[in-house]
XYZ file of C-alpha atoms in Angstrom:
680
model
C 104.497 94.962 24.939
C 100.887 94.372 25.326
C 99.246 96.645 27.904
C 97.087 95.160 30.545
C 93.446 96.514 30.677
C 92.595 97.368 34.250
C 93.544 95.453 37.386
C 94.026 91.719 36.753
C 92.087 89.240 38.919
C 93.635 85.632 39.347
C 91.494 82.932 37.914
C 91.570 80.925 41.222
C 89.984 83.986 43.036
C 87.294 84.256 40.459
C 86.645 80.477 40.823
C 86.380 80.880 44.550
C 83.891 83.848 44.285
C 81.972 81.948 41.676
C 81.664 78.893 43.945
C 80.679 81.229 46.832
C 77.968 82.872 44.724
C 76.688 79.429 43.654
C 76.441 78.386 47.282
C 74.590 81.620 48.157
C 72.202 80.973 45.287
C 71.481 77.541 46.552
C 70.723 79.024 50.077
C 68.371 81.597 48.351
C 66.572 79.023 46.443
C 66.239 76.637 49.312
C 64.841 79.486 51.452
C 62.471 80.480 48.628
C 61.212 76.887 48.447
C 61.236 75.901 52.068
C 59.776 79.049 53.475
C 56.223 78.750 52.127
C 56.089 74.998 52.781
C 57.253 75.345 56.312
C 54.780 78.260 56.882
C 51.856 76.039 55.562
C 53.098 73.237 57.910
C 53.257 75.478 60.941
C 49.841 76.948 60.090
C 48.465 73.418 59.588
C 49.853 72.381 63.028
C 48.720 75.466 64.712
C 45.235 74.967 63.230
C 45.044 71.400 64.359
C 45.898 72.421 67.965
C 43.565 75.287 67.971
C 40.661 73.337 66.945
C 41.424 70.629 69.289
C 41.035 73.135 72.151
C 37.876 74.694 70.697
C 36.286 71.246 70.365
C 37.364 70.419 73.930
C 35.749 73.537 75.233
C 32.650 72.878 73.269
C 32.247 69.414 74.507
C 33.158 70.406 78.125
C 30.504 73.162 78.382
C 26.867 72.577 79.015
C 25.050 74.331 76.104
C 21.769 74.444 78.023
C 23.369 76.706 80.666
C 25.293 79.165 78.668
C 22.576 81.646 77.955
C 21.613 81.739 81.615
C 24.843 83.271 82.599
C 24.124 86.305 80.420
C 20.926 87.114 82.347
C 21.250 90.144 84.713
C 20.324 89.733 88.344
C 16.872 91.059 88.898
C 16.912 92.248 85.325
C 19.475 94.974 86.221
C 22.875 94.526 84.525
C 24.387 96.848 87.068
C 23.915 94.346 89.916
C 25.847 91.741 87.918
C 25.003 88.361 86.399
C 23.823 85.140 87.601
C 26.829 82.868 88.628
C 27.407 79.537 90.288
C 30.075 76.827 90.874
C 29.748 75.573 87.369
C 30.472 78.991 85.864
C 33.684 79.211 87.960
C 34.653 75.761 87.044
C 34.510 76.556 83.340
C 36.453 79.652 83.857
C 39.156 77.612 85.741
C 39.293 75.050 82.983
C 39.704 77.705 80.222
C 42.315 79.675 82.218
C 44.360 76.612 83.218
C 44.183 75.348 79.559
C 45.351 78.681 78.168
C 48.147 78.825 80.771
C 49.560 75.386 79.649
C 49.180 76.289 75.923
C 51.418 79.261 75.249
C 50.447 79.486 71.605
C 46.930 80.912 72.438
C 46.633 84.640 72.987
C 42.963 84.263 73.873
C 40.555 81.320 74.827
C 37.042 82.259 75.180
C 33.282 81.442 74.816
C 30.667 83.848 73.528
C 27.353 84.122 71.855
C 27.317 85.692 68.412
C 24.546 88.076 67.422
C 23.877 89.922 64.189
C 26.116 93.011 64.841
C 28.129 92.053 67.999
C 29.735 89.265 69.916
C 28.910 88.859 73.673
C 31.448 87.198 75.812
C 30.487 84.581 78.497
C 33.901 83.383 79.538
C 37.138 84.887 78.638
C 40.459 83.177 79.893
C 42.626 86.198 79.065
C 43.260 87.524 82.578
C 45.844 90.153 82.511
C 43.534 93.094 82.444
C 40.150 91.448 81.885
C 39.361 93.210 78.627
C 36.286 91.124 77.983
C 34.251 90.493 81.179
C 31.037 88.537 81.079
C 28.331 90.365 79.246
C 30.901 92.457 77.363
C 29.741 93.050 73.746
C 32.182 93.588 70.861
C 30.969 94.936 67.783
C 32.421 93.209 64.635
C 35.303 95.299 63.343
C 34.997 94.032 59.881
C 32.431 92.341 57.503
C 34.946 89.457 57.165
C 34.871 88.607 60.853
C 31.146 88.982 60.878
C 30.817 86.409 57.970
C 33.340 84.047 59.675
C 31.524 83.965 62.930
C 28.202 83.370 61.189
C 29.652 80.608 59.203
C 30.961 78.862 62.256
C 27.667 79.390 64.164
C 25.801 76.371 62.545
C 25.302 72.737 63.111
C 28.201 71.336 61.166
C 30.716 73.957 60.144
C 34.069 73.042 58.271
C 36.998 73.392 60.581
C 38.968 76.015 58.685
C 41.405 78.566 60.301
C 40.617 82.100 59.575
C 43.093 85.055 59.381
C 41.542 88.373 60.590
C 43.084 91.770 61.072
C 42.181 93.213 64.487
C 42.785 96.897 65.107
C 44.052 96.127 68.635
C 45.853 92.777 68.263
C 46.937 92.852 64.690
C 46.754 89.772 62.380
C 45.283 86.818 64.311
C 44.422 83.251 63.359
C 40.941 82.326 64.654
C 39.450 78.874 65.304
C 35.716 78.422 66.358
C 33.636 75.437 67.351
C 29.916 75.737 68.091
C 28.475 74.675 71.518
C 25.073 72.850 71.194
C 22.201 72.722 73.612
C 20.400 69.381 74.348
C 18.123 70.057 71.292
C 21.209 69.961 68.989
C 21.059 73.776 68.284
C 24.186 75.952 68.392
C 23.807 78.419 71.218
C 27.417 79.772 71.537
C 31.028 79.612 70.136
C 34.183 78.394 71.839
C 37.027 80.460 70.193
C 40.839 80.429 70.194
C 43.066 83.383 68.880
C 46.650 82.811 67.807
C 48.854 85.748 66.835
C 50.090 85.235 63.198
C 53.434 86.755 64.348
C 53.945 83.580 66.543
C 53.548 81.366 63.541
C 55.918 83.538 61.436
C 58.575 83.520 64.180
C 58.356 79.665 64.440
C 58.828 79.608 60.481
C 61.811 82.003 60.670
C 63.431 79.582 63.308
C 62.895 76.554 61.177
C 64.326 78.355 58.147
C 67.372 79.489 59.964
C 68.077 75.944 61.094
C 67.596 74.680 57.461
C 69.916 77.423 56.143
C 72.583 76.662 58.675
C 72.665 72.919 57.535
C 72.736 73.948 53.944
C 75.510 76.396 54.597
C 77.673 73.864 56.365
C 77.262 71.330 53.610
C 77.905 73.976 50.885
C 81.126 75.076 52.488
C 82.368 71.492 52.673
C 81.495 70.999 48.834
C 83.131 74.268 47.881
C 86.238 73.462 49.764
C 86.686 69.965 48.116
C 85.595 71.114 44.668
C 87.801 74.196 44.830
C 90.884 72.105 45.613
C 90.410 69.640 42.991
C 89.677 72.266 40.166
C 92.678 74.268 41.268
C 95.049 71.303 40.883
C 93.633 69.966 37.710
C 92.706 73.323 35.774
C 93.790 76.572 37.436
C 97.431 75.693 37.955
C 98.020 74.426 34.426
C 96.210 77.478 32.920
C 98.596 79.730 35.046
C 101.591 77.912 33.533
C 100.261 78.358 30.081
C 99.295 82.055 30.732
C 102.922 82.738 32.156
C 104.534 81.146 29.015
C 102.157 83.147 26.685
C 103.104 86.391 28.299
C 106.817 85.564 27.641
C 106.074 84.778 24.057
C 104.282 88.155 23.687
C 107.385 89.912 25.174
C 109.962 87.814 23.253
C 108.528 85.766 20.296
C 112.027 84.348 19.541
C 112.363 82.530 22.936
C 110.788 78.994 22.887
C 109.252 78.763 26.232
C 106.657 76.126 25.449
C 108.945 73.177 24.954
C 109.908 73.491 28.646
C 106.486 73.461 30.027
C 105.766 70.615 32.551
C 102.115 70.030 31.835
C 101.127 66.295 31.782
C 97.455 66.305 32.571
C 96.697 63.851 29.852
C 93.751 65.837 28.691
C 92.800 68.861 26.489
C 95.087 71.205 28.642
C 98.126 69.125 27.633
C 97.050 69.263 24.061
C 96.565 73.024 24.300
C 100.229 73.443 25.600
C 101.484 71.532 22.544
C 99.321 73.563 20.148
C 100.764 76.764 21.739
C 104.198 75.543 20.830
C 103.415 74.835 17.173
C 101.485 78.188 16.938
C 104.556 80.088 18.179
C 106.675 78.458 15.516
C 104.072 79.328 12.755
C 103.599 82.651 14.040
C 107.301 83.514 13.789
C 107.175 82.494 10.024
C 103.969 84.483 9.419
C 105.298 87.748 11.088
C 108.347 87.574 8.872
C 106.278 87.308 5.684
C 103.657 89.859 6.956
C 106.048 92.611 7.819
C 106.933 93.404 4.267
C 103.359 93.239 2.983
C 102.096 95.346 5.769
C 104.282 98.206 5.002
C 103.119 98.423 1.344
C 99.359 98.189 2.470
C 99.821 100.926 4.953
C 101.166 103.309 2.359
C 98.203 102.513 0.016
C 95.662 102.726 2.796
C 96.966 106.006 3.973
C 96.725 107.416 0.324
C 93.163 106.065 0.016
C 92.062 107.624 3.356
C 93.346 110.891 2.203
C 91.583 110.612 -1.166
C 88.327 109.655 0.622
C 88.552 112.760 2.898
C 89.351 114.938 -0.220
C 86.309 113.663 -1.987
C 83.989 113.946 0.991
C 85.140 117.554 1.395
C 84.253 118.293 -2.161
C 80.570 117.548 -1.470
C 78.466 119.971 0.624
C 77.693 118.219 3.810
C 76.485 120.991 6.217
C 72.746 120.725 6.843
C 70.675 122.696 6.891
C 72.626 124.082 3.847
C 70.881 127.498 3.690
C 69.222 128.100 7.091
C 68.250 131.629 6.199
C 66.359 130.492 3.239
C 62.683 129.536 3.942
C 61.716 128.862 0.392
C 63.080 125.309 0.445
C 64.646 122.483 2.482
C 67.024 119.939 1.144
C 69.276 117.102 2.238
C 71.724 114.735 0.296
C 74.087 111.861 1.041
C 76.616 109.908 -0.843
C 77.932 106.330 0.301
C 80.847 105.045 -1.944
C 81.125 101.357 -2.673
C 84.902 101.584 -2.281
C 87.125 104.068 -0.456
C 86.309 106.617 -3.148
C 83.553 106.688 -5.543
C 82.397 108.228 -8.969
C 78.922 109.498 -7.920
C 78.482 113.168 -6.682
C 75.780 115.673 -5.893
C 75.900 119.455 -5.570
C 73.494 122.248 -4.787
C 74.426 126.060 -4.794
C 72.701 129.355 -5.347
C 73.545 130.915 -8.731
C 72.116 134.250 -7.500
C 69.626 135.178 -4.678
C 66.689 133.881 -6.547
C 68.070 130.723 -8.468
C 68.960 127.380 -7.034
C 70.953 124.685 -8.989
C 70.763 121.057 -8.221
C 73.210 118.413 -9.597
C 72.994 114.682 -9.407
C 75.758 112.645 -11.354
C 77.321 109.269 -11.738
C 80.689 108.609 -13.346
C 81.229 105.346 -15.237
C 83.590 103.081 -13.386
C 84.773 102.903 -9.723
C 87.734 103.716 -7.497
C 90.353 106.361 -7.769
C 90.235 107.022 -11.549
C 86.430 107.579 -11.459
C 86.858 109.853 -8.407
C 89.373 111.979 -10.321
C 87.009 112.281 -13.358
C 84.201 113.119 -10.968
C 86.207 115.939 -9.275
C 86.831 117.457 -12.707
C 83.171 117.097 -13.861
C 81.814 118.536 -10.644
C 84.123 121.646 -10.910
C 83.269 122.190 -14.540
C 79.575 122.126 -13.883
C 79.555 124.528 -11.008
C 81.956 126.988 -12.491
C 79.999 127.079 -15.819
C 76.636 127.375 -14.030
C 77.812 130.473 -12.153
C 78.432 132.291 -15.319
C 74.759 131.803 -16.408
C 72.741 129.998 -19.025
C 70.314 127.112 -18.957
C 71.115 123.341 -18.066
C 71.552 122.454 -21.726
C 73.966 125.090 -22.345
C 75.981 124.233 -19.249
C 76.199 120.605 -20.079
C 77.283 121.316 -23.662
C 80.298 123.245 -22.351
C 81.168 120.490 -19.807
C 80.863 117.846 -22.552
C 83.340 119.648 -24.697
C 86.012 119.949 -21.863
C 85.703 116.332 -20.611
C 86.079 114.971 -24.109
C 89.486 116.555 -24.372
C 92.150 113.892 -23.639
C 89.538 111.359 -22.450
C 91.634 108.359 -23.332
C 90.046 106.012 -20.806
C 86.635 106.768 -22.337
C 84.964 107.765 -19.062
C 81.575 109.327 -19.282
C 79.222 110.942 -16.603
C 75.362 110.740 -16.339
C 74.109 114.020 -15.151
C 70.705 115.480 -13.912
C 70.993 119.274 -13.712
C 68.103 121.605 -12.746
C 67.846 125.349 -12.120
C 64.780 126.517 -10.069
C 63.413 129.999 -9.660
C 62.822 130.271 -5.962
C 60.234 133.072 -6.181
C 57.970 131.133 -8.567
C 58.934 127.511 -8.312
C 59.496 127.403 -12.112
C 62.455 125.400 -13.185
C 64.422 123.962 -16.140
C 66.038 120.589 -16.092
C 68.290 118.540 -18.425
C 68.830 114.787 -18.031
C 72.043 113.455 -19.686
C 71.513 109.624 -19.453
C 70.574 109.704 -15.746
C 67.848 108.036 -13.621
C 64.232 109.440 -13.901
C 63.597 111.678 -10.878
C 60.688 111.213 -8.585
C 58.196 114.271 -7.982
C 55.642 114.542 -5.182
C 52.919 117.120 -5.373
C 51.523 118.453 -2.098
C 49.310 116.095 -0.350
C 50.192 113.390 -2.986
C 52.601 110.521 -3.373
C 56.014 110.300 -5.101
C 55.918 109.226 -8.759
C 58.612 109.012 -11.403
C 58.823 111.786 -14.020
C 59.601 109.904 -17.156
C 60.717 111.593 -20.315
C 63.440 111.170 -23.096
C 67.037 111.695 -22.023
C 70.072 112.981 -23.741
C 73.224 110.788 -23.946
C 75.704 110.904 -20.954
C 78.232 113.696 -20.849
C 81.655 112.936 -22.494
C 80.316 109.959 -24.454
C 80.650 111.951 -27.807
C 82.195 115.023 -28.931
C 78.988 116.542 -30.436
C 75.885 115.951 -28.292
C 72.620 117.889 -28.505
C 71.362 118.237 -24.943
C 67.699 118.798 -24.447
C 65.941 120.305 -21.568
C 62.345 120.562 -20.180
C 60.466 123.015 -17.999
C 58.654 122.131 -14.734
C 56.989 124.056 -11.951
C 57.089 123.301 -8.194
C 54.156 124.509 -5.925
C 54.279 124.938 -2.150
C 54.579 121.543 -0.542
C 55.923 119.808 -3.598
C 59.083 117.710 -3.197
C 61.808 116.369 -5.596
C 63.810 113.101 -5.125
C 66.828 112.446 -7.385
C 69.281 109.637 -7.073
C 71.965 107.512 -8.806
C 71.597 103.976 -10.180
C 73.104 102.577 -7.005
C 69.597 102.954 -5.347
C 67.496 100.847 -7.845
C 70.313 98.470 -8.640
C 71.194 97.631 -5.039
C 71.006 93.721 -4.947
C 70.526 91.115 -2.243
C 72.389 87.760 -1.838
C 70.068 86.388 -4.562
C 70.898 89.141 -7.002
C 67.446 90.477 -6.794
C 67.378 94.219 -7.378
C 65.933 96.930 -5.104
C 64.333 98.697 -8.111
C 62.375 101.927 -8.364
C 59.164 100.343 -7.176
C 60.560 99.528 -3.801
C 62.171 103.001 -3.743
C 58.814 104.742 -4.440
C 57.230 102.575 -1.764
C 59.894 103.569 0.761
C 59.398 107.283 -0.165
C 55.650 107.013 0.236
C 55.782 105.514 3.806
C 55.675 109.205 4.914
C 55.735 111.364 1.796
C 55.343 114.546 3.588
C 58.384 113.944 5.795
C 61.356 116.225 5.930
C 63.930 115.693 3.256
C 66.498 114.316 5.692
C 64.019 111.708 6.827
C 63.064 110.750 3.175
C 66.716 110.100 2.430
C 67.366 108.103 5.600
C 64.248 106.109 5.139
C 65.307 105.014 1.724
C 68.686 104.094 2.965
C 67.221 102.121 5.751
C 64.948 100.230 3.295
C 67.921 99.464 1.064
C 70.073 98.192 3.956
C 67.113 96.015 5.060
C 66.554 94.571 1.644
C 70.169 93.722 0.743
C 71.061 92.289 4.237
C 74.651 91.286 4.438
C 75.218 91.380 0.657
C 78.159 93.581 -0.262
C 77.605 97.021 -1.870
C 78.649 97.030 -5.519
C 77.826 100.666 -6.387
C 77.786 104.064 -4.996
C 74.528 105.059 -3.369
C 73.909 108.880 -3.729
C 70.530 110.676 -3.071
C 69.201 114.132 -2.837
C 65.665 115.311 -1.572
C 64.285 118.928 -1.865
C 60.974 120.296 -0.580
C 59.636 123.643 -1.987
C 57.943 125.716 0.576
C 57.168 128.655 -1.776
C 58.223 132.363 -1.609
C 58.571 133.494 2.022
C 56.094 136.109 3.258
C 56.746 138.057 6.337
C 54.273 138.862 9.126
C 52.340 142.191 8.915
C 50.732 144.179 11.591
C 47.664 146.497 12.249
C 47.239 148.651 15.282
C 43.904 150.126 16.277
C 42.039 151.585 19.289
C 40.590 148.713 21.366
C 36.934 149.656 20.623
C 34.258 147.434 19.047
C 33.757 149.983 16.187
C 37.156 149.012 14.795
C 36.258 145.346 14.413
C 35.340 145.718 10.721
C 38.905 147.135 10.033
C 40.629 144.168 11.835
C 38.404 141.611 9.966
C 39.304 143.248 6.460
C 42.911 143.159 7.479
C 42.915 139.385 8.364
C 40.587 138.591 5.264
C 43.387 140.043 3.009
C 45.538 137.135 4.068
C 42.691 134.542 4.088
C 41.746 135.217 0.544
C 45.139 134.174 -0.548
C 44.381 130.513 0.516
C 42.661 127.972 -1.758
C 40.880 126.111 0.958
C 37.300 125.300 2.102
C 35.317 128.416 3.102
C 34.736 126.654 6.539
C 38.421 127.193 7.419
C 38.172 130.852 6.762
C 34.953 131.319 8.598
C 36.488 129.574 11.678
C 39.416 132.030 11.673
C 36.993 134.988 11.362
C 34.856 133.721 14.274
C 37.884 133.293 16.596
C 39.272 136.849 15.498
C 35.797 138.300 16.488
C 35.725 136.589 19.906
C 39.182 137.668 20.882
C 39.019 141.293 19.557
C 35.593 141.879 21.272
C 36.937 140.445 24.569
C 39.946 142.860 24.393
C 37.828 145.825 23.418
C 35.244 144.978 26.260
C 37.627 144.111 29.200
C 41.228 144.894 28.679
C 41.304 148.471 29.486
C 37.807 148.876 31.152
C 36.849 151.622 31.995
C 40.001 153.305 30.329
C 40.914 152.860 26.579
C 43.934 151.517 24.831
C 45.240 149.989 21.680
C 45.446 146.480 20.376
C 47.992 145.260 17.687
C 46.917 142.429 15.262
C 49.793 140.593 13.730
C 49.083 138.092 10.951
C 51.714 135.555 9.478
C 51.096 132.981 6.677
C 53.011 129.917 5.940
C 52.869 127.732 2.758
C 54.078 124.306 4.085
C 51.742 123.382 5.434
C 49.306 126.226 4.478
C 48.486 127.979 7.640
C 47.560 131.334 9.059
C 48.714 132.685 12.486
C 47.002 135.639 14.238
C 48.400 137.415 17.286
C 46.646 139.927 19.363
C 48.863 142.234 21.546
C 47.509 144.640 24.121
C 48.698 146.413 27.337
C 45.581 145.883 29.320
C 44.951 143.985 32.593
C 47.000 140.718 32.650
C 44.565 137.896 31.887
C 45.019 134.391 30.352
C 41.651 133.227 28.918
C 43.226 129.796 28.320
C 43.115 129.139 32.203
C 39.420 129.320 32.277
C 37.736 125.995 32.821
C 35.900 124.639 29.838
C 32.159 124.670 30.131
C 30.482 121.200 30.447
C 28.803 121.066 26.960
C 26.901 117.823 27.976
C 24.640 119.923 30.139
C 21.555 121.699 28.997
C 22.301 125.430 28.325
C 20.074 126.545 31.230
C 22.082 124.331 33.536
C 25.534 125.522 32.537
C 27.330 128.431 34.226
C 27.236 131.660 32.295
C 30.408 132.545 30.266
C 33.425 130.523 28.912
C 31.769 129.426 25.646
C 33.517 131.904 23.541
C 37.175 130.965 24.345
C 36.047 127.392 24.361
C 34.852 127.814 20.804
C 38.209 129.425 19.789
C 40.197 126.533 21.284
C 37.890 123.901 19.523
C 38.209 125.498 16.061
C 41.913 126.381 16.074
C 44.745 123.914 15.646
C 46.918 125.915 18.249
C 46.146 128.554 20.927
C 48.897 130.018 23.058
C 48.933 132.897 25.599
C 51.979 134.787 26.962
C 52.424 137.913 29.244
C 55.712 139.611 28.353
C 57.067 143.154 28.881
C 53.696 144.301 30.289
C 51.745 143.012 27.287
C 49.052 140.346 26.837
C 49.966 138.280 23.799
C 47.148 135.858 22.511
C 48.115 133.669 19.488
C 45.843 131.380 17.411
C 46.892 129.198 14.340
C 44.787 127.504 11.805
C 46.044 124.929 9.203
C 44.086 125.527 6.026
C 43.042 122.043 4.911
């Protein structure tokens, strides 16, 4: 019986939820579209009304008399300002108009000056914030520019939104008041809070959304009822019948279905009935075939695992050995393949590398591969050169080889202390070699015939030498002969191009890059041959760090420099690199001798470590003086003239500039300053 995955949700409920979400989406979209339109409409209406009031005030007020009301009595503002019945009439007009029009927060008349605005009439009467003669400095350049723009003969009527520190965001409208000479002498202004406009917009949106919601609910109700009758219920009947078929395939439930929708659902019900009948026949035939396939598949899976376990797959393979890094992979074309690779230490100083390809595919080739691999490794452990080893393996494999299988082999033995090696190539692909700081190139030379092709074969071998930073890449013919759907081969040129994308990369990266390029090239074309690769990088013989401990006094600098020079002289690099290390060593040692223990004395330990890939030298100074991290000191501004810079700091700045790495650590009561230079 088929198990249900998670809690089942009825189709009708999903449909209802979907329709509800659709309705909600319509409301959101409508709000998104209507809101800005309504806001602009409200703003336009408020703007029209505001300018109507400012124009009314400008036309009502006599411009020739405005400035007279700002003259103090007897020239003393403390005695008040000149007033008359006309002034009071204007104030009553403004106050009554503001009282009738609730949209205005302020209705006023004032005279603009360069830096301030002086009120003549202000209809805002709650606490009289702006009495006659009150001058208000412009709280922003924007407001100053707006007032200046409106204070001219024919300004454009355009509402302006200004942020006021007291009243918040307000919409301002201004109209100029002219004297009898036609010159503007004052401004009639109306302030409208932006929040009032926003509130009006929100009310309109809520009304619109309410109408849309009502219409949407009606549409959802009608649509859901129709879809439920014509779609959901017939599908439910088909679903129930299908479940019964799953539980009991022999019971014909589909012939009893009452689905007469005269559309695709009725045809689907008939198709289910035909499918059930055909499925019963197919299951009967499949049962016998499946049992046999399962037996074969189980055996092949076991064979695949056995073959995979025969190849070394744990990387890094020799983590304790720093002389080399390697990585290998094998991807069979079928469940099992005929390719194999191997690598093992014959003794503490000699590494054996094997890359081989058995003729043929499948289980027979895999069995022949297992025998060949065991023979090569067992014979190599005894000793002898590659040619001698292959001669022995050839003799053993030829015995009883009625199927005429053979194996191409590339076998090399490398002396890890010197990088010198000997290789024998029995009909295999040409290896690719990269010298340090170079690119991969094929190493082409005459080959011997494949192992087990003939009883008597003379295998030849050749010598080679690896230097620190060199790399080898060996592979089977499945790499260059990988083909796309047009039967175009990947070939060795594309392989070298893939390797040289990043020739100095780690061996694992090299192998994965080539595999990635093969997959990209062949696309969805099937794999016809096993793909096996091995990459090795030679780092050179390992050299441990050495130390020198001396008293931290300047007289011992020559000893320290001679000690460091003994390592630097081993590098074949520009003299500039060596001089940079010497300068850094002098700066750090002199600083320790001068300041670490002052006024007392102590010792300093100089530890030097060299590496071959990439060539580099690391120098560490260890002292027990006063804790001090020179790297925390601020770098001097070298753009300044020397007389303008602060004294000090140039020494450690020079060290950081010349070295590739600088690091400070205070541990166990000791200062530890480390510098590293890559010798390019």
